[in-house]
Coordinates of C-alpha atoms in Angstrom, one line a residue:
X17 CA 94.4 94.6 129.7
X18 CA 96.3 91.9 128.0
X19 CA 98.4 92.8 125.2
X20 CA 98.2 90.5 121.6
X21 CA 101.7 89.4 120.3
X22 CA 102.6 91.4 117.4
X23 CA 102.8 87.4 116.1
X24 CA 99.2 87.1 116.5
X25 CA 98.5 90.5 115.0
X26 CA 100.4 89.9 112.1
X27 CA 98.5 86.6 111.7
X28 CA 94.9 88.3 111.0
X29 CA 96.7 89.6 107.5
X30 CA 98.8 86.2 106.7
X31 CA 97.8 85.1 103.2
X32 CA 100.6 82.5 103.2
X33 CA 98.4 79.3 102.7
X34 CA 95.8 81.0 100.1
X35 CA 96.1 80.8 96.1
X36 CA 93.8 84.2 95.1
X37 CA 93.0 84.6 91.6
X38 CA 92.2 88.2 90.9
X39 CA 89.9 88.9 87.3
X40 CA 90.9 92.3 86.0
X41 CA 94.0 92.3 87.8
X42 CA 96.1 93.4 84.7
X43 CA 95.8 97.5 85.8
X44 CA 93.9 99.3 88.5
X45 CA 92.5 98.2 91.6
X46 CA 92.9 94.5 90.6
X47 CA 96.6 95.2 90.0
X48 CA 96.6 97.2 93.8
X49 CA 94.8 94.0 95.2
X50 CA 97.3 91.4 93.9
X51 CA 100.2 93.3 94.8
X52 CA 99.0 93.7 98.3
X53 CA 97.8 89.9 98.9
X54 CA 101.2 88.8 97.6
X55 CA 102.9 91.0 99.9
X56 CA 100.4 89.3 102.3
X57 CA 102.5 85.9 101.4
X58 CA 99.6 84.9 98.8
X59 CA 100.1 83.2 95.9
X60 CA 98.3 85.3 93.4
X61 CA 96.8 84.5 90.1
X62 CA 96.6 87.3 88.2
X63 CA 93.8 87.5 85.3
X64 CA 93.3 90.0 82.7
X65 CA 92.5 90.3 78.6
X66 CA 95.6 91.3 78.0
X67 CA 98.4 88.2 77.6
X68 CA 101.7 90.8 77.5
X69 CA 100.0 93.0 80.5
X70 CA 99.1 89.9 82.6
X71 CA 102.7 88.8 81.9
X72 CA 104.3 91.8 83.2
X73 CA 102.1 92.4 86.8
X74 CA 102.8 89.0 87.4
X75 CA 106.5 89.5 86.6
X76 CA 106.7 92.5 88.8
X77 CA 105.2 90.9 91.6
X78 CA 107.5 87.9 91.1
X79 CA 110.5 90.5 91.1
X80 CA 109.3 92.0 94.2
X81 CA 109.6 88.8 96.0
X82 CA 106.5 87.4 95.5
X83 CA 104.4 84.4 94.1
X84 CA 102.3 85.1 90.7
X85 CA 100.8 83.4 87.9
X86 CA 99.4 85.1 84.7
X87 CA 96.6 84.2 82.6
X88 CA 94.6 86.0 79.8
X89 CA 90.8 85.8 79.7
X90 CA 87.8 87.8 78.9
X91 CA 85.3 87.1 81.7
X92 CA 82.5 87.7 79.5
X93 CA 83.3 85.1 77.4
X94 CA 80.9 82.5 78.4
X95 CA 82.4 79.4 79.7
X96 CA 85.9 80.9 79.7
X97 CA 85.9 81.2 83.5
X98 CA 85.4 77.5 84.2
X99 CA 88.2 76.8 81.4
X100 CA 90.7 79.1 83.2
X101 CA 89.8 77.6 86.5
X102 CA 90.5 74.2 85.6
X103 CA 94.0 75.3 84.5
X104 CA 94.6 77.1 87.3
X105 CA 93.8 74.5 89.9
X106 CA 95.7 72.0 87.9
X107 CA 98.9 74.2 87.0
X108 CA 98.7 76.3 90.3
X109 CA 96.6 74.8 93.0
X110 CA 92.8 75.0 94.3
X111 CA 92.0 78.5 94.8
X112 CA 91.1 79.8 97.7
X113 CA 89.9 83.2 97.3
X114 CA 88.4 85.0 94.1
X115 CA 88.2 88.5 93.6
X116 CA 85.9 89.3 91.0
X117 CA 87.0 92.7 90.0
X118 CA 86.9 92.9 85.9
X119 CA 85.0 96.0 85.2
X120 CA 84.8 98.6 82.2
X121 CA 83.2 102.1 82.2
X122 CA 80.8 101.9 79.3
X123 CA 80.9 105.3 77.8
X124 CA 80.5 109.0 78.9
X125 CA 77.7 109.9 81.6
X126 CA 74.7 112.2 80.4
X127 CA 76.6 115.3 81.7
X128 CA 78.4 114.5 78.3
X129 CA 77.5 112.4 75.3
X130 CA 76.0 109.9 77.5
X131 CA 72.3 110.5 77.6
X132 CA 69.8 107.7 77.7
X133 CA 68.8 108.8 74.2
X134 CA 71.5 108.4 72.9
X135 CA 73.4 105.7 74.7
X136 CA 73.8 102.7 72.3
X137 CA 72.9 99.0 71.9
X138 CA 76.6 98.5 71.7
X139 CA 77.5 100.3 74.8
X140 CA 75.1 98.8 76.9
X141 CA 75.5 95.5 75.8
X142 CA 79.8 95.4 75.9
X143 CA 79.0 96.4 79.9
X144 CA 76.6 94.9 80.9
X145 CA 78.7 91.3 79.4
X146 CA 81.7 92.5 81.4
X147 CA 80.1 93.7 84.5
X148 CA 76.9 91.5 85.5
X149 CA 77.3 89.0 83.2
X150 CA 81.4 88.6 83.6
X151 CA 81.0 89.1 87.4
X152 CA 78.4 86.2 87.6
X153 CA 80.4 83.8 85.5
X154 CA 83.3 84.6 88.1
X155 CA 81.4 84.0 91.3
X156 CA 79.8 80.8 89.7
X157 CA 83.2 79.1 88.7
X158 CA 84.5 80.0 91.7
X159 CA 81.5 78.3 94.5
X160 CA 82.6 75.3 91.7
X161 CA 86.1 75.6 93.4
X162 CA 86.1 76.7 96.5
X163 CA 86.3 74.7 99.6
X164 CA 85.1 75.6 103.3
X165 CA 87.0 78.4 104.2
X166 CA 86.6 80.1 100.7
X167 CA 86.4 83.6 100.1
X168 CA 85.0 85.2 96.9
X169 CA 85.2 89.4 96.9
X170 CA 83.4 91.5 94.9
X171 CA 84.3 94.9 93.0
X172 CA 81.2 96.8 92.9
X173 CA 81.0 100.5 93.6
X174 CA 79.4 103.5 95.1
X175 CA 77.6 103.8 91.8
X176 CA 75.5 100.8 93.0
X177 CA 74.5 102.2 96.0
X178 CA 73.1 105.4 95.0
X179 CA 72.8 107.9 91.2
X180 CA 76.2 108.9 89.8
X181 CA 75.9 111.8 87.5
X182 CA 79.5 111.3 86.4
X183 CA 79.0 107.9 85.0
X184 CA 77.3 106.0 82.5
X185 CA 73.8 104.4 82.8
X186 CA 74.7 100.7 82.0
X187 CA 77.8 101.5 85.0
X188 CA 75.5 102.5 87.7
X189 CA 72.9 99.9 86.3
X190 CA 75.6 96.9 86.3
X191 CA 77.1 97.9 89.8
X192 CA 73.5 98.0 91.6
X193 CA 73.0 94.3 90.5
X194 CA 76.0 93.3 91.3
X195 CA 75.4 94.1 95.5
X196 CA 72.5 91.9 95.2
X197 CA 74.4 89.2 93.5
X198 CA 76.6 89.1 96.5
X199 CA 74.1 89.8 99.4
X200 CA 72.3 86.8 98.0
X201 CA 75.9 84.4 97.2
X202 CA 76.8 85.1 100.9
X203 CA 73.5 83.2 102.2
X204 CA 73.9 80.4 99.8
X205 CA 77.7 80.0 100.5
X206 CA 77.6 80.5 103.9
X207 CA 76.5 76.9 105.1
X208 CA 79.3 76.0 103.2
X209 CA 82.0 78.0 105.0
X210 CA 82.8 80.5 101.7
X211 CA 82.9 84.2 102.6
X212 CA 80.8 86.3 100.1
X213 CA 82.0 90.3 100.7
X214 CA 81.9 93.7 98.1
X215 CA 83.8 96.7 98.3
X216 CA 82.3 99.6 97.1
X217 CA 84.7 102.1 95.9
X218 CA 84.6 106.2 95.1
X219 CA 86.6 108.2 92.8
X220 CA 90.3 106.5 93.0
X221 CA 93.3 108.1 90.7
X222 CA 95.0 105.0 88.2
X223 CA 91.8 103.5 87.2
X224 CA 90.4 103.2 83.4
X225 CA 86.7 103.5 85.7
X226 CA 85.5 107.4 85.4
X227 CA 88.2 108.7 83.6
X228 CA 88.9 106.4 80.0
X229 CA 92.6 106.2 81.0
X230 CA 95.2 106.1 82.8
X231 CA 96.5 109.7 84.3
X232 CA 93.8 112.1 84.5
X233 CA 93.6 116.1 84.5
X234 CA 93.6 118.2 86.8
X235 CA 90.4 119.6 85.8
X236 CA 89.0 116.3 85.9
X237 CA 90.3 115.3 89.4
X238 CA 89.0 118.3 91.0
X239 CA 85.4 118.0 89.5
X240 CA 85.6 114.3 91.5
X241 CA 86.8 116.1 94.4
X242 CA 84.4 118.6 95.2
X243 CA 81.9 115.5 95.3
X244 CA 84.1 114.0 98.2
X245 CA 84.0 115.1 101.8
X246 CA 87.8 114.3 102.4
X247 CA 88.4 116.4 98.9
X248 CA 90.4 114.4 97.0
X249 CA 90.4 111.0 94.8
X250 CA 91.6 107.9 96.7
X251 CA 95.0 106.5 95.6
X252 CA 95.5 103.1 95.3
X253 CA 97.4 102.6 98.2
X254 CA 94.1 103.7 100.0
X255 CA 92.5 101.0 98.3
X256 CA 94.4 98.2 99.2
X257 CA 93.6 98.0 103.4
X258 CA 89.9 97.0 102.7
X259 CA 90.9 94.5 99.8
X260 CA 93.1 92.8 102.4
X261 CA 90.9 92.9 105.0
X262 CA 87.7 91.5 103.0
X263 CA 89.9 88.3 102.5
X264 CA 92.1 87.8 105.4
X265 CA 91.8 86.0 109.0
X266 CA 90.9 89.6 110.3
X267 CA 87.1 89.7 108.5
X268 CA 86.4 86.1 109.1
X269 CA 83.2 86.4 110.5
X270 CA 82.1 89.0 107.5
X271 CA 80.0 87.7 104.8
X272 CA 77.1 89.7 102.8
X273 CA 78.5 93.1 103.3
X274 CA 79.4 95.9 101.2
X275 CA 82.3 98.1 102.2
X276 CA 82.1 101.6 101.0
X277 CA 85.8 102.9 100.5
X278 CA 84.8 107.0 99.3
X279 CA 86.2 109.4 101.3
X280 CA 82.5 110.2 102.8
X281 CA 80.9 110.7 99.7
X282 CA 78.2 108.3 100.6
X283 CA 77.4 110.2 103.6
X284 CA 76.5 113.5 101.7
X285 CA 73.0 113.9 101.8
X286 CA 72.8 116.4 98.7
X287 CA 75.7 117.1 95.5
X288 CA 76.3 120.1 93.6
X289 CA 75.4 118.1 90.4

């Protein structure tokens, strides 16, 4: 059996050469990603609606010892993701990767106040801008900017993949599309080198998805745990592995697939819903 140098190892994970722009990026799992791919030796871009948030995750990361940039955006502004690219590849460099991760909740499921008879124009329409729409306008600047050896990764979730009682219609509705947006990007892009992936998360503690803010209750975290095999919420340390993997040397002949990171809750055949 021959042994690979820990050099070579290590090389599968080096983001050294790649400039990753990260949508979303300002809390979360796009925070968790862009901290993790600069410790990779990326340089990160970090994007977000918030100017003084974007500011301070790209400061932190630059006070850890690694490269950052900040800019604010709304990715369901129409046309804004072509304008922020253009700055970024002419104030940064041509990006390399994309992670399209800018996602909102969209209201309360229909365990709560969120029944389809009730559920508003408003609601539907803010999430389904910021999740299909904003994810679309991401993935479409990006195959504008990307060069062979590209990689574009995808937020989705396990909301996509099957019903999820615990959130909202236009969530689960936004989150479905957005697999086929990818499984169908991967074949176009792949001639063209560009990596097309999606990583499907479950319940994760220090996301504003599932729970409206920041911290969470006890009450609240256990209700998500009993619908997860390991029985607990994923921290965002546990995130981070299969964000670094979807873009790094390690998954480079990966493209079109959707990488469920839930603790097994995908694998339970019934819930106690």
């Amino acid at each position: 059996m021959n042994v690979t140098p820990s050099s070579e190892l290590a090389a599968l994970l080096d983001l050294s050469t790649d400039i990753i722009v990260v949508t979303g990026a300002s809390s979360g799992i796009g925070q968790a990603a862009a901290e993790i791919y600069a410790a990779a030796g990326a340089t990160v871009v970090v994007l977000g609606r918030s100017e003084a948030r974007v500011a301070d995750v790209a400061a932190g990361i630059v006070a850890a010892g690694g490269k950052a940039h900040g800019y604010a955006v709304d990715v369901a502004q129409r046309g804004a993701l072509d304008a922020v690219f253009e700055r970024i590849t002419s104030e940064v460099g041509r990006p390399t990767v994309v992670v399209a991760n800018a996602g909102i909740a969209g209201g309360a499921s229909y365990l709560g106040e969120g029944r389809i008879a009730d559920y508003t124009d408003a609601e539907w329409d803010e999430v389904l801008a910021t999740n299909l729409t904003g994810t679309f306008e991401t993935v479409r600047a990006a195959s504008r900017v990307l060069e062979v050896g590209g990689r574009i990764l995808v937020t989705a979730s396990t909301a996509g993949l099957r019903t999820d009682p615990m959130v909202s219609y236009a969530y689960v509705t936004t989150k479905a599309g957005i697999l086929n947006l990818v499984r169908q990007l991967a074949l176009e892009l792949a001639p063209r080198g560009i990596r097309v992936n999606a990583i499907a998360p479950g319940p994760f503690k220090g996301t504003r998805i599932g729970d409206g803010k920041t911290e969470i209750t006890p009450e609240f975290e256990a209700v998500w745990a009993g619908t997860i095999p390991l029985g607990r919420m994923g921290t965002m340390a546990e995130v981070q592995g299969p964000m670094l993997f979807l873009v790094a040397p390690a998954s480079s002949f990966v493209t079109g697939a959707i990488l469920a990171v839930d603790g097994g809750a995908l694998a339970l055949s019934h819930t106690g819903f």
